[in-house]
Short mmCIF file of C-alpha atoms in Angstrom, two decimals:
data_model
loop_
_atom_site.label_atom_id
_atom_site.label_comp_id
_atom_site.label_asym_id
_atom_site.label_seq_id
_atom_site.Cartn_x
_atom_site.Cartn_y
_atom_site.Cartn_z
CA MET A 1 169.98 23.42 0.96
CA ARG A 2 166.25 21.76 1.66
CA LEU A 3 163.68 24.11 0.51
CA GLN A 4 160.91 25.56 2.93
CA HIS A 5 157.33 25.37 2.82
CA LEU A 6 155.58 28.84 3.59
CA ALA A 7 153.18 28.79 6.24
CA LEU A 8 150.04 30.47 4.43
CA ALA A 9 147.39 33.04 6.71
CA THR A 10 144.90 33.06 3.97
CA ALA A 11 143.10 30.54 1.85
CA GLY A 12 142.53 30.63 -1.66
CA LEU A 13 144.67 33.02 -3.89
CA GLY A 14 146.19 34.50 -0.61
CA LEU A 15 148.48 31.35 -0.72
CA ILE A 16 150.31 32.96 -3.88
CA ALA A 17 150.42 36.10 -2.33
CA ALA A 18 152.34 34.94 0.31
CA SER A 19 154.39 32.57 -1.22
CA VAL A 20 155.64 34.83 -3.92
CA VAL A 21 158.40 37.81 -2.79
CA SER A 22 159.49 40.57 -4.89
CA VAL A 23 163.34 39.91 -5.52
CA PRO A 24 165.87 41.99 -7.93
CA ALA A 25 166.72 40.57 -11.26
CA THR A 26 170.74 39.33 -11.48
CA ALA A 27 172.63 39.33 -14.53
CA GLY A 28 174.04 36.33 -15.99
CA THR A 29 173.64 32.79 -14.23
CA PRO A 30 174.94 32.22 -11.11
CA ASP A 31 178.10 29.76 -10.15
CA PRO A 32 176.57 26.35 -9.71
CA LYS A 33 176.51 24.44 -6.55
CA PRO A 34 177.78 21.32 -4.93
CA TRP A 35 174.61 18.75 -5.07
CA SER A 36 175.95 17.91 -1.06
CA ASP A 37 174.13 21.20 -0.68
CA ARG A 38 170.93 19.56 -0.93
CA THR A 39 172.03 17.14 1.48
CA LYS A 40 171.87 19.97 4.31
CA GLN A 41 168.45 20.72 6.52
CA SER A 42 167.60 24.22 7.58
CA ASN A 43 165.98 24.61 10.87
CA SER A 44 162.07 24.73 10.99
CA ALA A 45 162.27 28.44 11.90
CA LYS A 46 163.28 29.36 9.20
CA ALA A 47 160.24 28.02 7.22
CA ALA A 48 158.18 30.57 8.00
CA THR A 49 160.39 33.46 6.62
CA GLU A 50 162.01 31.81 3.30
CA ALA A 51 160.12 31.63 -0.17
CA CYS A 52 158.46 28.62 -0.99
CA GLY A 53 160.82 26.64 -3.81
CA ILE A 54 161.36 23.65 -5.96
CA SER A 55 164.21 21.39 -7.05
CA VAL A 56 163.89 20.36 -10.43
CA GLY A 57 166.21 17.60 -12.02
CA TYR A 58 166.74 17.29 -15.64
CA PRO A 59 168.64 14.11 -17.29
CA THR A 60 169.93 14.68 -20.18
CA ALA A 61 170.10 12.55 -23.63
CA ALA A 62 173.80 12.65 -23.97
CA GLY A 63 173.78 11.02 -20.18
CA SER A 64 174.52 13.69 -17.61
CA MET A 65 172.24 15.00 -14.58
CA GLU A 66 171.68 18.41 -14.49
CA SER A 67 169.64 20.22 -11.83
CA ALA A 68 168.39 23.87 -10.21
CA ASP A 69 166.38 25.16 -7.90
CA VAL A 70 163.55 27.66 -8.53
CA ILE A 71 162.44 29.59 -5.68
CA ALA A 72 159.27 31.66 -6.21
CA GLY A 73 159.71 35.30 -6.83
CA ARG A 74 158.87 38.39 -8.76
CA PRO A 75 160.50 37.48 -11.27
CA PRO A 76 161.32 33.34 -10.11
CA GLN A 77 164.99 32.90 -9.22
CA GLY A 78 167.15 29.80 -10.40
CA ALA A 79 170.14 28.14 -9.41
CA PRO A 80 171.56 25.62 -11.01
CA TYR A 81 173.65 22.87 -9.42
CA GLU A 82 176.69 21.00 -11.14
CA PRO A 83 176.19 18.80 -13.72
CA PHE A 84 177.28 15.02 -12.99
CA LYS A 85 177.56 11.35 -15.10
CA PHE A 86 174.39 9.91 -15.31
CA VAL A 87 172.72 7.46 -18.20
CA GLY A 88 170.50 8.31 -21.21
CA THR A 89 167.09 8.09 -20.64
CA ARG A 90 163.47 8.75 -22.47
CA ALA A 91 161.59 8.81 -19.15
CA ASN A 92 161.86 9.83 -15.83
CA ALA A 93 159.97 9.50 -12.22
CA THR A 94 160.06 11.62 -9.03
CA TRP A 95 164.07 11.44 -7.15
CA TYR A 96 163.37 10.60 -3.22
CA MET A 97 166.31 11.70 -1.15
CA ALA A 98 166.66 8.97 1.77
CA ALA A 99 169.42 8.35 4.15
CA ASN A 100 171.29 5.53 6.22
CA ALA A 101 169.98 4.49 9.71
CA ALA A 102 173.27 6.16 11.04
CA GLY A 103 172.41 9.44 8.68
CA THR A 104 176.22 9.49 7.47
CA GLN A 105 175.24 8.06 3.52
CA PHE A 106 172.41 10.13 1.59
CA TYR A 107 170.93 8.89 -1.76
CA TYR A 108 168.12 9.92 -4.25
CA TYR A 109 166.45 6.66 -5.54
CA GLY A 110 163.94 6.65 -8.35
CA LEU A 111 162.71 4.84 -11.58
CA LEU A 112 163.64 5.21 -15.29
CA LEU A 113 162.67 4.47 -19.18
CA GLN A 114 165.55 3.14 -21.45
CA GLY A 115 164.68 1.59 -24.22
CA GLY A 116 161.75 -0.50 -23.78
CA ASN A 117 163.29 -1.62 -20.15
CA LEU A 118 162.35 0.05 -16.22
CA TYR A 119 165.56 0.62 -14.57
CA ARG A 120 166.00 1.55 -10.83
CA HIS A 121 168.86 4.07 -10.08
CA THR A 122 170.43 4.90 -6.25
CA THR A 123 172.54 8.14 -6.75
CA TYR A 124 174.87 8.42 -3.96
CA VAL A 125 175.39 11.78 -2.72
CA TYR A 126 179.01 12.49 -1.11
CA PRO A 127 180.35 15.76 0.03
CA TYR A 128 183.38 16.85 -2.06
CA ARG A 129 182.87 14.76 -5.05
CA PRO A 130 180.31 14.82 -7.90
CA PRO A 131 177.07 11.75 -6.68
CA VAL A 132 177.55 8.17 -7.97
CA ALA A 133 174.79 6.44 -10.14
CA THR A 134 174.12 2.97 -9.95
CA PHE A 135 171.25 0.90 -11.73
CA LYS A 136 169.18 -2.36 -11.44
CA LYS A 137 167.29 -3.05 -14.44
CA VAL A 138 163.83 -4.16 -13.01
CA GLY A 139 161.26 -4.27 -16.12
CA SER A 140 161.27 -4.95 -19.23
CA GLY A 141 158.48 -4.41 -21.85
CA TRP A 142 158.19 -0.88 -21.20
CA THR A 143 158.41 0.26 -25.50
CA SER A 144 154.97 1.77 -25.73
CA PHE A 145 154.66 4.03 -22.34
CA LYS A 146 155.34 7.84 -23.35
CA THR A 147 155.94 8.77 -19.31
CA ILE A 148 155.73 7.46 -15.82
CA ALA A 149 155.46 8.98 -12.64
CA THR A 150 155.29 7.60 -8.75
CA SER A 151 154.24 7.94 -6.00
CA ASN A 152 155.34 7.13 -1.95
CA ASP A 153 153.38 7.98 0.53
CA SER A 154 155.62 6.78 3.55
CA ILE A 155 153.88 8.59 6.57
CA ASP A 156 150.01 7.40 6.98
CA GLY A 157 149.37 4.19 7.16
CA PRO A 158 149.07 1.87 5.37
CA SER A 159 151.69 3.91 3.35
CA HIS A 160 152.49 2.81 -0.16
CA ALA A 161 153.96 3.29 -3.86
CA TYR A 162 152.89 3.06 -7.39
CA LEU A 163 154.07 3.33 -10.90
CA TYR A 164 152.07 4.84 -12.77
CA GLY A 165 152.73 4.46 -16.82
CA LEU A 166 150.99 6.54 -19.35
CA ASN A 167 150.72 4.11 -23.12
CA SER A 168 150.71 5.51 -26.39
CA ASN A 169 147.63 2.52 -26.38
CA GLY A 170 145.31 5.33 -24.76
CA SER A 171 145.54 3.81 -21.46
CA LEU A 172 147.22 4.19 -17.56
CA TYR A 173 149.02 1.80 -16.08
CA ARG A 174 149.47 1.37 -12.66
CA TYR A 175 151.81 -0.82 -10.49
CA SER A 176 152.51 -1.91 -6.69
CA ILE A 177 156.47 -1.25 -5.64
CA VAL A 178 156.85 -3.34 -2.65
CA ARG A 179 160.88 -3.82 -1.83
CA GLY A 180 162.02 -2.56 -4.98
CA ALA A 181 159.54 -5.40 -6.78
CA ILE A 182 156.98 -3.75 -9.65
CA LYS A 183 153.80 -5.40 -10.04
CA SER A 184 150.87 -4.85 -12.34
CA LEU A 185 147.34 -3.56 -10.80
CA GLY A 186 145.66 -3.22 -13.92
CA SER A 187 145.04 -0.44 -16.12
CA PHE A 188 141.98 2.70 -16.90
CA PRO A 189 141.08 3.23 -20.56
CA GLY A 190 140.61 6.82 -21.92
CA PHE A 191 143.63 8.75 -21.75
CA LYS A 192 143.99 8.88 -25.18
CA GLY A 193 144.46 12.40 -25.47
CA PHE A 194 146.77 13.13 -22.28
CA LYS A 195 150.67 13.89 -22.54
CA THR A 196 152.27 14.39 -19.45
CA MET A 197 151.89 13.36 -16.09
CA THR A 198 153.36 13.76 -12.33
CA VAL A 199 151.88 13.14 -8.82
CA ILE A 200 150.42 16.37 -7.13
CA SER A 201 148.58 14.05 -4.43
CA GLU A 202 149.61 10.97 -2.47
CA THR A 203 147.71 9.83 0.51
CA MET A 204 146.53 6.24 2.44
CA THR A 205 143.62 6.45 0.15
CA TYR A 206 144.07 7.76 -2.97
CA ASP A 207 146.97 9.03 -5.37
CA THR A 208 146.31 12.43 -7.37
CA LEU A 209 147.80 12.62 -10.63
CA LEU A 210 148.34 16.35 -12.16
CA MET A 211 148.27 15.72 -16.26
CA THR A 212 148.02 17.74 -19.58
CA THR A 213 146.41 16.59 -23.18
CA THR A 214 147.94 17.36 -26.69
CA ALA A 215 145.30 20.53 -26.62
CA GLY A 216 146.62 22.10 -23.54
CA ALA A 217 144.07 21.10 -20.37
CA LEU A 218 145.16 20.50 -17.29
CA TRP A 219 143.73 18.05 -15.52
CA THR A 220 143.68 16.15 -12.04
CA VAL A 221 142.98 12.72 -11.93
CA ARG A 222 142.02 11.01 -8.26
CA ILE A 223 142.67 7.46 -8.39
CA PRO A 224 141.81 5.47 -5.36
CA VAL A 225 143.95 3.06 -3.62
CA ALA A 226 140.46 0.82 -3.96
CA ALA A 227 141.81 -1.99 -6.87
CA SER A 228 137.81 -2.35 -8.24
CA THR A 229 137.20 2.38 -8.17
CA LYS A 230 137.75 3.96 -11.25
CA PRO A 231 139.61 7.16 -11.25
CA VAL A 232 137.96 10.68 -11.25
CA LEU A 233 139.26 13.05 -13.24
CA LYS A 234 138.32 17.06 -12.76
CA ARG A 235 139.58 19.80 -15.32
CA ILE A 236 141.20 22.75 -13.51
CA ARG A 237 141.96 24.63 -17.50
CA SER A 238 140.59 24.15 -20.77
CA GLY A 239 143.92 24.84 -22.71
CA GLY A 240 147.39 26.76 -22.51
CA TRP A 241 149.27 23.82 -21.33
CA GLN A 242 150.17 22.52 -24.30
CA ASN A 243 153.45 23.22 -24.96
CA PHE A 244 154.46 21.63 -22.19
CA GLU A 245 156.80 18.29 -22.31
CA SER A 246 156.99 17.70 -18.41
CA LEU A 247 155.56 19.36 -15.33
CA VAL A 248 157.43 18.95 -11.68
CA VAL A 249 155.44 20.07 -8.33
CA GLU A 250 156.41 20.88 -4.97
CA ASN A 251 154.28 21.42 -2.11
CA CYS A 252 154.14 25.23 -0.65
CA GLY A 253 152.58 26.09 2.11
CA THR A 254 150.05 24.30 5.00
CA ARG A 255 147.20 24.53 3.12
CA GLY A 256 147.58 22.24 -0.07
CA GLY A 257 149.21 24.55 -2.27
CA VAL A 258 151.67 24.10 -4.60
CA LEU A 259 154.49 25.24 -7.38
CA ILE A 260 154.16 23.88 -10.83
CA VAL A 261 157.16 24.29 -12.90
CA GLY A 262 156.61 23.33 -16.64
CA VAL A 263 158.91 22.84 -19.29
CA ASP A 264 158.97 23.29 -22.98
CA ASN A 265 161.72 20.95 -24.53
CA ASN A 266 161.62 22.92 -27.84
CA THR A 267 163.02 26.25 -26.34
CA GLN A 268 164.66 24.85 -23.03
CA THR A 269 162.90 26.81 -21.13
CA GLY A 270 160.69 26.19 -16.99
CA THR A 271 157.84 29.12 -16.32
CA LEU A 272 156.90 29.06 -13.19
CA TYR A 273 153.43 28.79 -11.63
CA ALA A 274 151.57 28.51 -8.17
CA MET A 275 148.76 26.81 -7.79
CA SER A 276 145.86 26.69 -4.67
CA LYS A 277 144.76 23.22 -3.57
CA ALA A 278 143.24 21.22 -6.48
CA ASN A 279 139.68 21.70 -6.75
CA GLY A 280 138.64 21.24 -10.31
CA ALA A 281 137.87 24.74 -12.36
CA ALA A 282 137.86 26.99 -8.87
CA THR A 283 141.46 26.45 -8.69
CA ALA A 284 143.07 29.53 -8.62
CA LEU A 285 146.42 29.44 -10.96
CA THR A 286 149.39 32.07 -11.39
CA GLY A 287 151.72 32.35 -13.52
CA TYR A 288 155.25 34.32 -12.22
CA GLY A 289 156.80 33.54 -15.92
CA ARG A 290 160.12 31.76 -17.29
CA ILE A 291 162.70 31.15 -15.05
CA PRO A 292 165.97 32.82 -15.59
CA GLY A 293 169.59 30.91 -15.57
CA VAL A 294 168.21 27.88 -16.34
CA VAL A 295 168.78 25.74 -19.33
CA PHE A 296 166.15 23.24 -19.27
CA ASN A 297 167.98 20.65 -21.56
CA GLY A 298 166.79 17.49 -20.47
CA VAL A 299 164.78 14.70 -21.68
CA SER A 300 162.02 14.81 -19.14
CA SER A 301 162.25 16.82 -15.78
CA VAL A 302 161.59 15.57 -12.88
CA ARG A 303 161.00 16.57 -9.09
CA LEU A 304 164.06 16.19 -6.27
CA GLY A 305 162.13 15.47 -3.14
CA TYR A 306 162.54 13.54 -0.38
CA HIS A 307 160.97 10.41 1.20
CA TYR A 308 159.28 11.32 3.99
CA ASP A 309 157.74 14.70 2.35
CA PRO A 310 154.75 13.35 0.52
CA MET A 311 152.85 15.42 -1.58
CA ARG A 312 149.16 17.21 -0.80
CA GLY A 313 148.18 19.14 -3.83
CA GLU A 314 144.70 17.59 -3.82
#
């Protein structure tokens, strides 16, 4: 079932209070759900009564795809899905769900790194059997890239899709994605100490990345669509984020708030946070602790989102 975004009545930290519910702790791990459940749409009337949630995927080094829904609450709740055969990867970008014109075939698509090669996957979701993933090589020469992220604003005009690559040489590279073709748009220096990144906002005029440094700082990096404009960096927190290898973000509410899952590969755990609309050091940020019932055993963790559901976190 698609996770719904809670309508908020107050600003700032009220976002967090309204979007988190108290739920009883449950013993053990729930039975995994079929991936076909992700294709079921809930009616909009339920959005005002359900807590915010986030769908997290974590491809493993062994070549399987595992995932879970995380529901905001005290404590947070994790609901795993059945794993299926994928491919060994070392970095992954957001998975976007789409459907054919008739609405009879659902699929996810996204980009991944395997060794020094960039691939696009299309993963078909079926009602009564596991998903089937297909792969197409779309680039080479990616050995020096540490992580990747994609933006996809398909509802504003003009729409755009970009690929961002964090390189070990200390630069952040940007590429356009047009009908599956990847075209270089240059790079930005000054990112030597950065470790993780994910897209937190995507609009017709700019994208914003949420990034951490190896020292544990949390930053937003706004990158205007205009090619000649430099990124604008704002520090949200100066420390405390150094243990996370991946950040996964999802919209929460109508005022630009988000949920964040920080994943620590060493302990295979995820920690849930709620954050108000990003505004540098003035950003409201609350942690809700580790997510029970989910073992985050992937090489990286990614958002499982929707083609027509852009991020609005800054």
